[in-house]
């Protein structure tokens, strides 16, 4: 399993970036 170094781009993050809204991305360990 490879380690992701940045959060994936989603419709929500695209919206926030396009409207210059400050936010912080947080990654979580996947658990089944």
C-alpha atoms as an extended CHARMM CRD file, in Angstrom:
* protein
*
        32  EXT
         1         1  UNK       CA              0.0000000000        0.0000000000        0.0000000000  PROA      1               0.0000000000
         2         2  UNK       CA              1.4740000000        3.3440000000       -1.0210000000  PROA      2               0.0000000000
         3         3  UNK       CA              1.4330000000        6.3740000000        1.2050000000  PROA      3               0.0000000000
         4         4  UNK       CA             -0.5410000000        9.3470000000       -0.0600000000  PROA      4               0.0000000000
         5         5  UNK       CA              1.2840000000       12.5890000000        0.6620000000  PROA      5               0.0000000000
         6         6  UNK       CA             -1.5510000000       14.9740000000       -0.1520000000  PROA      6               0.0000000000
         7         7  UNK       CA             -5.3270000000       14.8810000000        0.0860000000  PROA      7               0.0000000000
         8         8  UNK       CA             -7.2050000000       13.8990000000       -3.0680000000  PROA      8               0.0000000000
         9         9  UNK       CA             -8.8980000000       16.6580000000       -5.0560000000  PROA      9               0.0000000000
        10        10  UNK       CA            -12.6730000000       16.4710000000       -4.6570000000  PROA      10              0.0000000000
        11        11  UNK       CA            -15.5570000000       18.6460000000       -5.8820000000  PROA      11              0.0000000000
        12        12  UNK       CA            -15.5990000000       20.2220000000       -2.4160000000  PROA      12              0.0000000000
        13        13  UNK       CA            -11.8880000000       21.1120000000       -2.3830000000  PROA      13              0.0000000000
        14        14  UNK       CA            -12.1370000000       22.4430000000       -5.9560000000  PROA      14              0.0000000000
        15        15  UNK       CA            -15.0090000000       24.6950000000       -4.8630000000  PROA      15              0.0000000000
        16        16  UNK       CA            -13.0800000000       25.9720000000       -1.8450000000  PROA      16              0.0000000000
        17        17  UNK       CA             -9.9400000000       26.6450000000       -3.8940000000  PROA      17              0.0000000000
        18        18  UNK       CA            -11.8470000000       28.3720000000       -6.7090000000  PROA      18              0.0000000000
        19        19  UNK       CA            -13.5620000000       30.6910000000       -4.2150000000  PROA      19              0.0000000000
        20        20  UNK       CA            -10.3110000000       31.2900000000       -2.3030000000  PROA      20              0.0000000000
        21        21  UNK       CA            -11.7960000000       29.9270000000        0.9250000000  PROA      21              0.0000000000
        22        22  UNK       CA             -9.2300000000       28.9090000000        3.5300000000  PROA      22              0.0000000000
        23        23  UNK       CA             -9.3450000000       25.2590000000        4.6180000000  PROA      23              0.0000000000
        24        24  UNK       CA             -7.0030000000       22.5540000000        5.8170000000  PROA      24              0.0000000000
        25        25  UNK       CA             -6.9290000000       18.9880000000        4.5250000000  PROA      25              0.0000000000
        26        26  UNK       CA             -6.5590000000       16.0780000000        6.9170000000  PROA      26              0.0000000000
        27        27  UNK       CA             -5.7410000000       12.5000000000        5.9690000000  PROA      27              0.0000000000
        28        28  UNK       CA             -6.9010000000        9.5380000000        8.0000000000  PROA      28              0.0000000000
        29        29  UNK       CA             -5.6890000000        5.9580000000        8.0990000000  PROA      29              0.0000000000
        30        30  UNK       CA             -8.0620000000        3.6480000000        6.2480000000  PROA      30              0.0000000000
        31        31  UNK       CA             -9.4990000000        0.9060000000        8.4410000000  PROA      31              0.0000000000
        32        32  UNK       CA            -11.8760000000       -1.8790000000        7.5010000000  PROA      32              0.0000000000
